[in-house]
Coordinates of C-alpha atoms and ligand atoms in Angstrom, one line a residue:
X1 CA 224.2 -48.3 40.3
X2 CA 222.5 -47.4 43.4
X3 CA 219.1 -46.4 43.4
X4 CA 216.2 -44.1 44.8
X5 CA 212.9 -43.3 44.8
X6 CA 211.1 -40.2 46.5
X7 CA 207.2 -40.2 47.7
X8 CA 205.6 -37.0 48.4
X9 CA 202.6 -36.1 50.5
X10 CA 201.2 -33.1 51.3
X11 CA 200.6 -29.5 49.6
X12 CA 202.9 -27.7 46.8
X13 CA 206.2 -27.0 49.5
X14 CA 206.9 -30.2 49.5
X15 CA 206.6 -31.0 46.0
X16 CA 209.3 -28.6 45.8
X17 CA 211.0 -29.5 48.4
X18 CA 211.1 -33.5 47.0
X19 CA 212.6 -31.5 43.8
X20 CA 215.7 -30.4 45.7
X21 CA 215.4 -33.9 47.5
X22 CA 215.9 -35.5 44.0
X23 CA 218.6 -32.8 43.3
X24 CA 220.7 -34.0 46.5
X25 CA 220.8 -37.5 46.0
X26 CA 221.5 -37.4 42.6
X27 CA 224.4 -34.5 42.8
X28 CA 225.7 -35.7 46.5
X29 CA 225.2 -39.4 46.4
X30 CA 225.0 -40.3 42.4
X31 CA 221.8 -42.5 43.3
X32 CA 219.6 -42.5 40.0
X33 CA 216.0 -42.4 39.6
X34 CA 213.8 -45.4 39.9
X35 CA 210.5 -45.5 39.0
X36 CA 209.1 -46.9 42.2
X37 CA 209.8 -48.2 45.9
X38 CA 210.5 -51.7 45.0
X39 CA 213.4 -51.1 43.2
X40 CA 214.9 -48.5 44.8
X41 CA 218.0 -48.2 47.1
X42 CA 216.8 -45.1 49.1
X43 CA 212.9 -44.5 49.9
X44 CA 212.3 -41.3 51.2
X45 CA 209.2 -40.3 52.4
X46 CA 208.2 -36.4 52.3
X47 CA 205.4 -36.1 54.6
X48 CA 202.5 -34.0 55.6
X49 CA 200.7 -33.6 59.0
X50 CA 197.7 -31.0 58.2
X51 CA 195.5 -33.8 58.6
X52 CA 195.4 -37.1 60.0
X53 CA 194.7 -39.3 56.9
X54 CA 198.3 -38.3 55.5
X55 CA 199.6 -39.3 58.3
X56 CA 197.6 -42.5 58.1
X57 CA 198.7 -43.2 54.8
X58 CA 202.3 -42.8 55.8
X59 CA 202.1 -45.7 58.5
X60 CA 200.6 -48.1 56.0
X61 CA 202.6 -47.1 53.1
X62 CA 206.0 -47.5 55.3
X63 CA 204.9 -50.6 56.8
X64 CA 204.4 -52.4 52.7
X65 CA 208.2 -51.6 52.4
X66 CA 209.3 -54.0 55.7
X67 CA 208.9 -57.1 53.1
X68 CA 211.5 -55.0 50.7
X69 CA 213.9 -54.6 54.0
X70 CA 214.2 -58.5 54.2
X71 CA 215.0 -58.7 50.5
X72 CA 217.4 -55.8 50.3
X73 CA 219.1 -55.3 53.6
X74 CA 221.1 -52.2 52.4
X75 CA 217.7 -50.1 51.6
X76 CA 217.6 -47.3 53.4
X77 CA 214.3 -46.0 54.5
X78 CA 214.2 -42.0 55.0
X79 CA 211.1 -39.6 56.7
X80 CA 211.5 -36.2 56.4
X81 CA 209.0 -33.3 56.2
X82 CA 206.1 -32.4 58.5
X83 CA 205.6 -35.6 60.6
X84 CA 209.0 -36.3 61.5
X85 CA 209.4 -32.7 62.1
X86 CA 206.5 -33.1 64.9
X87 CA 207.2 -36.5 65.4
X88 CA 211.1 -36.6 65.6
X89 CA 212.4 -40.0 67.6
X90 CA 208.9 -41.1 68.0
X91 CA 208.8 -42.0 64.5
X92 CA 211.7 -44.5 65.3
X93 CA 209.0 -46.4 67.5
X94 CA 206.3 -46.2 65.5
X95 CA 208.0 -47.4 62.2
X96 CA 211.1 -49.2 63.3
X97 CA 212.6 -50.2 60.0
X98 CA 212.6 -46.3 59.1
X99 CA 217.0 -45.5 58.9
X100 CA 216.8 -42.1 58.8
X101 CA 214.3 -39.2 60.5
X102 CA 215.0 -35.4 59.4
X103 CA 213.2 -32.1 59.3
X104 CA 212.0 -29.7 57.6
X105 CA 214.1 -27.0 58.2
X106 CA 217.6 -29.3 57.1
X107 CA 216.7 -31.2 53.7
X108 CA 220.5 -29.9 52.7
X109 CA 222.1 -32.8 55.8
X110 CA 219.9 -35.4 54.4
X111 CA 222.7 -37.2 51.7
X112 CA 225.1 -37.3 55.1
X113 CA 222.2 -38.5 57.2
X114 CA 221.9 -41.6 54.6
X115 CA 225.6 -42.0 54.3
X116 CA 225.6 -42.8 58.3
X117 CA 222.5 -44.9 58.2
X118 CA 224.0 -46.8 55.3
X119 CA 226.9 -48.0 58.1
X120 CA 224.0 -49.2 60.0
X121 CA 223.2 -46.5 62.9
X122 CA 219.9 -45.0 62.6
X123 CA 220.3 -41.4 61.6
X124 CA 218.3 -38.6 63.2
X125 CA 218.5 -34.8 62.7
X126 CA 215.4 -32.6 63.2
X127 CA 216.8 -28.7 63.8
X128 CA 214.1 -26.6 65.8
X129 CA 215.7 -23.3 63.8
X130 CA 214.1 -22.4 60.0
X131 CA 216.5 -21.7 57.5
X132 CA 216.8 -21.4 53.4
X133 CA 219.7 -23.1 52.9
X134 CA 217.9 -25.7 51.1
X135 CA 216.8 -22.9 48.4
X136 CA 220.9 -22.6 47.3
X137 CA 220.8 -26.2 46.6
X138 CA 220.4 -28.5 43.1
X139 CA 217.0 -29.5 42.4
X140 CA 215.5 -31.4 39.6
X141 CA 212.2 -30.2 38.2
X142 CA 209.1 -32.5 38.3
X143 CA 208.2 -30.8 34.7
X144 CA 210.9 -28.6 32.2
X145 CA 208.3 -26.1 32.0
X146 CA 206.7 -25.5 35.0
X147 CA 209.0 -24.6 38.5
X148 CA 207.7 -23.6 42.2
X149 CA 209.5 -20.7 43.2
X150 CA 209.3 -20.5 47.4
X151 CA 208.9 -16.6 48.2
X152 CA 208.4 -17.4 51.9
X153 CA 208.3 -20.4 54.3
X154 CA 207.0 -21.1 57.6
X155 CA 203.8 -19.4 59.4
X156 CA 203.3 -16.4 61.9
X157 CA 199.6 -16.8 61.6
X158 CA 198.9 -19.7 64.2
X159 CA 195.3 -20.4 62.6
X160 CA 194.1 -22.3 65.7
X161 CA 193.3 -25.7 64.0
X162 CA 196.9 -25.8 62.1
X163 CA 199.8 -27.9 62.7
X164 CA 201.9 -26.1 60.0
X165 CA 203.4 -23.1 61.9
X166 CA 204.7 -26.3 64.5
X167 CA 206.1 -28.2 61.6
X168 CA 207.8 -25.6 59.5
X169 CA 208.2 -22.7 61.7
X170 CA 208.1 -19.0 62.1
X171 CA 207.9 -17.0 58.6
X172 CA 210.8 -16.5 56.8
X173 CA 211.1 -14.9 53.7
X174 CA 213.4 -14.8 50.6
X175 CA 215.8 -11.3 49.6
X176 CA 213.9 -9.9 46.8
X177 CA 216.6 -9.9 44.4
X178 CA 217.6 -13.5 45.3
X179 CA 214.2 -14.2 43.9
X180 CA 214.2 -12.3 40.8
X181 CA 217.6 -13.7 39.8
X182 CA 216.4 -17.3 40.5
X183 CA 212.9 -16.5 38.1
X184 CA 214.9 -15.6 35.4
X185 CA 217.1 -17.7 35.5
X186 CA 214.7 -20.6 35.4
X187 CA 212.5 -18.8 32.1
X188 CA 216.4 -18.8 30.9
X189 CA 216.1 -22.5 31.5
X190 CA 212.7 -22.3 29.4
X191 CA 209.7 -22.7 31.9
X192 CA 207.0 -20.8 30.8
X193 CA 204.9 -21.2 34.3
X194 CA 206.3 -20.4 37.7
X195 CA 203.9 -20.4 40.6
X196 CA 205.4 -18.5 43.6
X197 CA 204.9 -20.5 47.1
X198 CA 204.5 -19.5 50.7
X199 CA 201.8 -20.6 53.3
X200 CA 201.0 -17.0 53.6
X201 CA 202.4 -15.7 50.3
X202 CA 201.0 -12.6 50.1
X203 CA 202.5 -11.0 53.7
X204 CA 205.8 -11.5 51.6
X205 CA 208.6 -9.4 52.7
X206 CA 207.0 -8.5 56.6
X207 CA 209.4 -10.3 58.3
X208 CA 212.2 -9.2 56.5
X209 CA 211.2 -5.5 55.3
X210 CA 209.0 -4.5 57.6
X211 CA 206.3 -3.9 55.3
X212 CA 204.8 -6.8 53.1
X213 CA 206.3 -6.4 49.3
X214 CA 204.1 -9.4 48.0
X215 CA 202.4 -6.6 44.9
X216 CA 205.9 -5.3 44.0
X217 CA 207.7 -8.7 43.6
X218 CA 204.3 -10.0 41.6
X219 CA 205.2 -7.5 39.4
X220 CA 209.0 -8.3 39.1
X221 CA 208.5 -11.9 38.4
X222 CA 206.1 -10.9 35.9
X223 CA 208.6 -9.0 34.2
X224 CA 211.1 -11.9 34.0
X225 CA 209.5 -12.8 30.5
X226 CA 207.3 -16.3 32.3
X227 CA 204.2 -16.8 30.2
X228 CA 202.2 -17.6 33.0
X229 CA 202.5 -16.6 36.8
X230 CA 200.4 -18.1 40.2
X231 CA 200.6 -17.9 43.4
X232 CA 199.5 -19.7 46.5
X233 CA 198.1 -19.4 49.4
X234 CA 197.1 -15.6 49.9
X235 CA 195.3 -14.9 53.4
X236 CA 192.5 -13.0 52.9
X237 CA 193.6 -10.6 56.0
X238 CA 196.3 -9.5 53.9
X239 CA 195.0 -9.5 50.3
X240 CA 195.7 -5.6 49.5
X241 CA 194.4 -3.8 46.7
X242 CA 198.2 -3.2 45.0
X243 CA 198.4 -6.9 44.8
X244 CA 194.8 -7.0 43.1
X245 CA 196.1 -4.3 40.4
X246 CA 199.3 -6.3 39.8
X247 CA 197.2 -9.2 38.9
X248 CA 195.0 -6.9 36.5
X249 CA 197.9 -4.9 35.0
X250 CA 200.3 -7.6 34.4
X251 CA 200.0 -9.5 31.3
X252 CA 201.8 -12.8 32.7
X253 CA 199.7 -12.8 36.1
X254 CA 197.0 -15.4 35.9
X255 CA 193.4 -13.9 36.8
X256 CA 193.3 -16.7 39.3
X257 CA 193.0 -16.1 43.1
X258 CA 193.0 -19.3 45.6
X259 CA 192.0 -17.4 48.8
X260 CA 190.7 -19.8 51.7
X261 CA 187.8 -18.8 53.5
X262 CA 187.9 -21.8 56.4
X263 CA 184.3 -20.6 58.1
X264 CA 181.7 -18.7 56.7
X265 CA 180.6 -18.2 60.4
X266 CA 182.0 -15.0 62.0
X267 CA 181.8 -16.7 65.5
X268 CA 184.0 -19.7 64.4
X269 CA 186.2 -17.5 62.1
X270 CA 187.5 -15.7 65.6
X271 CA 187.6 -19.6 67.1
X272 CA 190.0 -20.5 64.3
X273 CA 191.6 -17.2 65.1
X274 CA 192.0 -16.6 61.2
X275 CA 192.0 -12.4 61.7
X276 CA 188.9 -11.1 59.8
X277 CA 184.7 -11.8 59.7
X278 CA 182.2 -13.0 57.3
X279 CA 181.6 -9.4 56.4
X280 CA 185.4 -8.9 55.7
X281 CA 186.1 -11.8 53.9
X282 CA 183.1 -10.9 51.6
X283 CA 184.3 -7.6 51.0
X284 CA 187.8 -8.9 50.0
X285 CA 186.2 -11.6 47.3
X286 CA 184.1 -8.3 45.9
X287 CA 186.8 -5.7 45.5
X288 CA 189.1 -8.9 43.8
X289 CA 186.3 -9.5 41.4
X290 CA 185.7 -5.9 40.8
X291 CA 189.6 -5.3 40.0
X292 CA 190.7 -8.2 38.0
X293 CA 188.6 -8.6 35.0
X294 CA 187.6 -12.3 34.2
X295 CA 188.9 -13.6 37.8
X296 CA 188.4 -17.3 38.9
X297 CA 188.5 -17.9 42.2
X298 CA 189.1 -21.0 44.4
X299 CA 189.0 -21.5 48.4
X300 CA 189.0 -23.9 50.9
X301 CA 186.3 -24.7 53.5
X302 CA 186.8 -26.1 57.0
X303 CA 183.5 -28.5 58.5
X304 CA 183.0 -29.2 61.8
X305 CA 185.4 -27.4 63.4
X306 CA 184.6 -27.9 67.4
X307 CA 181.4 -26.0 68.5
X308 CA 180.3 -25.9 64.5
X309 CA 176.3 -25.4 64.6
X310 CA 173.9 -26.0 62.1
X311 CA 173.5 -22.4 61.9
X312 CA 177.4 -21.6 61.3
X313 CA 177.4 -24.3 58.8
X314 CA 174.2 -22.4 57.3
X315 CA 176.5 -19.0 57.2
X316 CA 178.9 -21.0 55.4
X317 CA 176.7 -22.0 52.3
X318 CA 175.7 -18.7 52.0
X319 CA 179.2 -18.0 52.0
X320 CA 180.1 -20.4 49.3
X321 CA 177.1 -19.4 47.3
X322 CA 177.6 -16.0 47.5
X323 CA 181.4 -16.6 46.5
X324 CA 180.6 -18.1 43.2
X325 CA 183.9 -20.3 43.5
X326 CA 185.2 -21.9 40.3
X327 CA 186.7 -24.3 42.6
X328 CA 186.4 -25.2 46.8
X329 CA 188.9 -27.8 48.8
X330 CA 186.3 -28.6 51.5
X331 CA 187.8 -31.1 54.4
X332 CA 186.2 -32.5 57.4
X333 CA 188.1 -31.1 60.8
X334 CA 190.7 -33.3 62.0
X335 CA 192.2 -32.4 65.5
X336 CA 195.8 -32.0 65.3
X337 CA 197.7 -32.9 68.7
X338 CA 199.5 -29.9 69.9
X339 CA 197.1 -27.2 68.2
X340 CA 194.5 -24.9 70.2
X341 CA 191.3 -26.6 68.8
X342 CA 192.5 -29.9 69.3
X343 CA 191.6 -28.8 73.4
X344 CA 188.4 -27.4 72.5
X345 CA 185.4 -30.0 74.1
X346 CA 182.4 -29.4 71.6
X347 CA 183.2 -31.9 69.2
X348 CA 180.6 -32.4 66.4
X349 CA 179.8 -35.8 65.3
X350 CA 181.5 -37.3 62.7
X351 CA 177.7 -38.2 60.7
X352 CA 176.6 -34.5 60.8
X353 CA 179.9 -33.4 59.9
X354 CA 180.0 -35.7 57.2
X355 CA 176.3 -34.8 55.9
X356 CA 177.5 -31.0 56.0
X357 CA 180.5 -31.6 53.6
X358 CA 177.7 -33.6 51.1
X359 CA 175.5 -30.4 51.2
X360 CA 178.6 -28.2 51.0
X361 CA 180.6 -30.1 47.8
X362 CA 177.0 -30.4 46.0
X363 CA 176.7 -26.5 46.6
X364 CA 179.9 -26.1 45.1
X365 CA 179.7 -28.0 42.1
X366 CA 176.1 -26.0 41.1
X367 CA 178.2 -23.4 41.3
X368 CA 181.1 -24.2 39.3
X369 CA 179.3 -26.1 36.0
X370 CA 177.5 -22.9 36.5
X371 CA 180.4 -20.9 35.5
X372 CA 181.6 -23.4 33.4
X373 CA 178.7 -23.4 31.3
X374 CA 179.8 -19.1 30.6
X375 CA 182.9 -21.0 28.8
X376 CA 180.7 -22.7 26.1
X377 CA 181.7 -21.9 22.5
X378 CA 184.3 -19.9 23.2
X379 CA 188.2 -20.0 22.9
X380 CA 191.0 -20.3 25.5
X381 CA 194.8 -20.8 26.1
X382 CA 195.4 -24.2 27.3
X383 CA 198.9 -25.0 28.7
X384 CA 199.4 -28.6 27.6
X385 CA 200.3 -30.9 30.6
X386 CA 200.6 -34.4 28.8
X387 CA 198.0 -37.0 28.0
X388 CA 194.8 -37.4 30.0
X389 CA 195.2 -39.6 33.2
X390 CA 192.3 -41.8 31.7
X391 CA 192.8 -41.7 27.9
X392 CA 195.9 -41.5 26.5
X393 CA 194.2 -39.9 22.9
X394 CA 193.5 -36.8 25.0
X395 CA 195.4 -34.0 26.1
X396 CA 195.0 -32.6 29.7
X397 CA 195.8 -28.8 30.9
X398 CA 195.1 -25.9 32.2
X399 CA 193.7 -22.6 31.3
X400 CA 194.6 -19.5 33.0
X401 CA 192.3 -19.7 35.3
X402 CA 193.4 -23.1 36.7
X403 CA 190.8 -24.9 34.9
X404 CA 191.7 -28.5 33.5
X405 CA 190.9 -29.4 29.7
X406 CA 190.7 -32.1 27.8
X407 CA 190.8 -32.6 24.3
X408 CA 191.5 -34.9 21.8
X409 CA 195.4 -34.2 20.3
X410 CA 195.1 -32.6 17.1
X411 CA 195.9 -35.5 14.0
X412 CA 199.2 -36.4 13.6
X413 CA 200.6 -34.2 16.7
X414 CA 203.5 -36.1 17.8
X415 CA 202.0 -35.9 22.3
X416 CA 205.3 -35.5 24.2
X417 CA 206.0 -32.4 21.8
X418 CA 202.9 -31.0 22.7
X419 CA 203.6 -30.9 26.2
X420 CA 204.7 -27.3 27.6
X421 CA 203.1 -25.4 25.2
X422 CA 200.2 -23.6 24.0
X423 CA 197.0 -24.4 22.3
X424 CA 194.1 -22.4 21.4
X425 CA 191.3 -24.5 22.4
X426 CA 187.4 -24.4 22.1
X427 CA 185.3 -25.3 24.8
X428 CA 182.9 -28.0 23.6
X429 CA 181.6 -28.9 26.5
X430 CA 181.5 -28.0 30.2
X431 CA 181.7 -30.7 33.6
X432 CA 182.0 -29.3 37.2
X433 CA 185.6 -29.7 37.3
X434 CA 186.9 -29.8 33.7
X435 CA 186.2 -28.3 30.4
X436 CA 186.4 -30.6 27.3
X437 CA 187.3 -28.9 24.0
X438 CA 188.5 -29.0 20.6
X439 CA 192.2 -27.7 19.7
X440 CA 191.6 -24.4 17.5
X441 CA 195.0 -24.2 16.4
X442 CA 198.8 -23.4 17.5
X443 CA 199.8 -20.4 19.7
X444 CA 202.7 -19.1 21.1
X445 CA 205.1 -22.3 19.9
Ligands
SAH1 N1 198.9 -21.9 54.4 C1 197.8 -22.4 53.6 C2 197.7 -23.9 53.6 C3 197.4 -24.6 54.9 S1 197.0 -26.2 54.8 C4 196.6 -21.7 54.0 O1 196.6 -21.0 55.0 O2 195.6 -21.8 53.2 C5 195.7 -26.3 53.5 C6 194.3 -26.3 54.0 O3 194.1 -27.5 54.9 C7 193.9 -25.2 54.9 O4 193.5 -24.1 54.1 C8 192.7 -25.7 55.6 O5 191.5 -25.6 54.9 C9 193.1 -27.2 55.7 N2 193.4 -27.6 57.1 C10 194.4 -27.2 57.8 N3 194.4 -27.8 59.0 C11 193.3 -28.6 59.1 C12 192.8 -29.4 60.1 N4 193.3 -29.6 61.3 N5 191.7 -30.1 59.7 C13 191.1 -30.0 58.5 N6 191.6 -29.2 57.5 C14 192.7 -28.5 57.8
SF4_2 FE1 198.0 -22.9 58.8 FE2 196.7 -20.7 59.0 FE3 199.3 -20.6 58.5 FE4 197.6 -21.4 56.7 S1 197.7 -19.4 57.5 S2 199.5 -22.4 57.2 S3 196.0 -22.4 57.8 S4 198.3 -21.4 60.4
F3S3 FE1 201.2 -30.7 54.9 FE2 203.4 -29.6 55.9 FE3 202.3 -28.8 53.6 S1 201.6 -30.3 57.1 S2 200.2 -29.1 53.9 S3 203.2 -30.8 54.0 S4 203.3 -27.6 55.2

């Protein structure tokens, strides 16, 4: 029985996207699983560009397999995603025993792309043009109770130190009712948490209404019967009040927000052309607080983007501070050939850009064990995820507001049954970044 084995890189679109990957081979091709690279048949490689070190990552992580090549001279080595959407042919010359190179735009050619390379020709297919096509086809779930439901793909925003709106394209997004049908089908099919997906997920509906219609199909998913809704990423320019009331009115939306700030320097905000100022941005994070009672809110910071001075850096902790995040993704610039910054001269060096993340992710974890410490004694919904990555006694999950638990599984609990579900759970104890607790009893099974 022939075999594959998917690696994924890169943000929650292509997680998904490796689901309908999975869902391809297995339906087209009736390759099976295997549990890693070495032995599997097909390696395919879903990559991501935003930064360099992915990239990185993917040359080393390609090159381990040439050994496998030599042993197995019918594996077939696939790239897809957002390097060999920027990359194309070149990845041919930079990983040579790579078989096949497609895009993002045309996951649905990839079990023909594989079927040519397997006669020997490598097999290359990048399309220029977005399309959805890949939404109408099978996919396997990475959990039974959790799916990622794409709203919209692609970018219009052109954020000046991006690579994305080169590697997926101009926004596109899904018929409403397309979407609806597809949410309840998959609580039909028992998940209980669906997190909605586009790179700018709350203009849903511009492109293709005219007007965004991000609140109104927040509420329509939420009326599907899911336990538990998300979203990512919202841009703060578009974060509207509606949207704001739809998370406080309906029951299944999560009173989380992840809304990336980037800068909390006006004068670099225009740089990274990201549409609104300190001031704004600010006022966005109050009226969300103000509207959604018990909100947690997460964000990502940008440091030393070019021209980055110690006094724009300065703007930026008071940013953060004033934010109270729950959570912050901070990463160090990394130019991306073929972006707007990647021209700009004023580099910053890499030591003070380095010391300013320190300052920044010590800033940010005050902050959050902080608000963690609020959780102390009292009671929340977890949504078990499995066993703890470090001790298999303990359960890992989530609350509502995205923050990860651990406790000890209750006595005689048989694990794997426990996963999906929900647990009351009392916070013991509270870290930066997770919560540990004590399970107060059954809910919801
Ligand atoms: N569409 C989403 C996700 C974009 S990529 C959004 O707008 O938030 C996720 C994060 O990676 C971005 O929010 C940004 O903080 C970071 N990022 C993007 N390009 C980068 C670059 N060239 N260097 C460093 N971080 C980058
Ligand atoms: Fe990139 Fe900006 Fe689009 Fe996000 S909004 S994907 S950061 S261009
Ligand atoms: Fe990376 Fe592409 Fe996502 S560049 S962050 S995998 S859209």
């Amino acid at each position: 029985m022939r075999t594959y084995h998917v690696i994924t890189f890169g943000c929650q679109m292509n997680k998904h996207d490796s689901e309908h990957i999975a869902g391809l081979l297995e339906s087209r091709l009736g390759l099976v699983r295997a549990e890693d690279a070495e032995h599997a048949d097909v390696v395919v490689f879903n990559t991501c560009a935003v930064r360099e070190g992915a990239e990185e990552r993917l040359i080393g992580q390609v090159s381990a397999l040439k050994p496998l090549k030599a042993l197995n001279p019918n594996l077939v080595i696939a790239v897809g995603g957002c390097v060999a959407q920027h990359e194309r042919s070149r990845l041919f010359q930079m990983l040579p025993h790579v078989d096949v190179v497609f895009g993002t735009h045309n996951i649905p050619e990839l079990p023909d792309l594989i079927a040519r390379a397997a006669s020997g020709t490598p097999a290359l297919s990048v399309p220029d043009e977005p399309s959805l096509d890949v939404e109408r086809t099978p996919s396997i779930r990475e959990t039974r109770w959790h799916a990622w439901l794409p709203i919209a793909v692609g970018c219009d925003n052109w954020c000046s130190y991006c690579i994305v709106p080169r590697t997926r394209g101009r926004e596109r997004s899904r018929p409403f009712d397309e979407v609806v049908a597809e949410a309840e089908r998959l609580v039909a099919d028992g998940v209980v948490e669906i997190t909605l997906l586009g790179q700018n997920v709350n203009s849903y509906g511009r492109d293709l209404y005219g007007k965004p219609r991000f609140a109104e199909i927040l509420r329509a998913v939420a009326r599907t019967g899911v336990k538990r809704l998300r979203f990512v990423t919202s841009h703060p320019k578009d974060l509207s009040d509606d949207t704001l009331r739809a998370m406080a009115e309906e029951p299944a939306v999560c009173e989380y927000l992840h809304l990336p700030a980037q800068s909390g320097s006006t004068r670099i905000l225009r740089a990274m052309n990201r549409g609104y100022s300190k001031e704004q941005y600010l006022a966005a994070v109050e009226r969300a607080y103000e509207l959604v009672p018990g909100l947690a809110l997460s964000g990502d910071v940008i440091v030393g983007f070019p021209g980055e001075t110690e006094q724009d850096f300065e703007e930026t902790l008071d940013l953060v501070q004033r934010c109270q995040y729950d959570q912050l993704f901070t990463f160090l610039y990394s130019p991306r050939p073929g972006t707007r910054a990647a021209q700009l001269p004023e580099t910053v060096p890499s030591a003070i850009a380095q010391d300013r993340f320190e300052r920044l992710t010590e800033l940010v974890r005050d902050s959050a064990l902080e608000k963690n410490r609020r959780l102390v004694g009292s009671t929340v919904e977890v949504l078990v995820e499995g066993p703890s990555r470090k001790d298999q006694d303990m359960l890992a999950g989530r609350t509502r507001t995205n923050k990860l638990v651990h406790a000890p599984f209750p006595a005689g609990a048989d694990p794997a049954s426990l996963e999906g579900t929900f647990l009351a759970v009392r916070v013991v104890e509270a870290h930066a970044w997770h919560l540990m607790g004590e399970v107060a009893g059954y809910q919801r099974q």
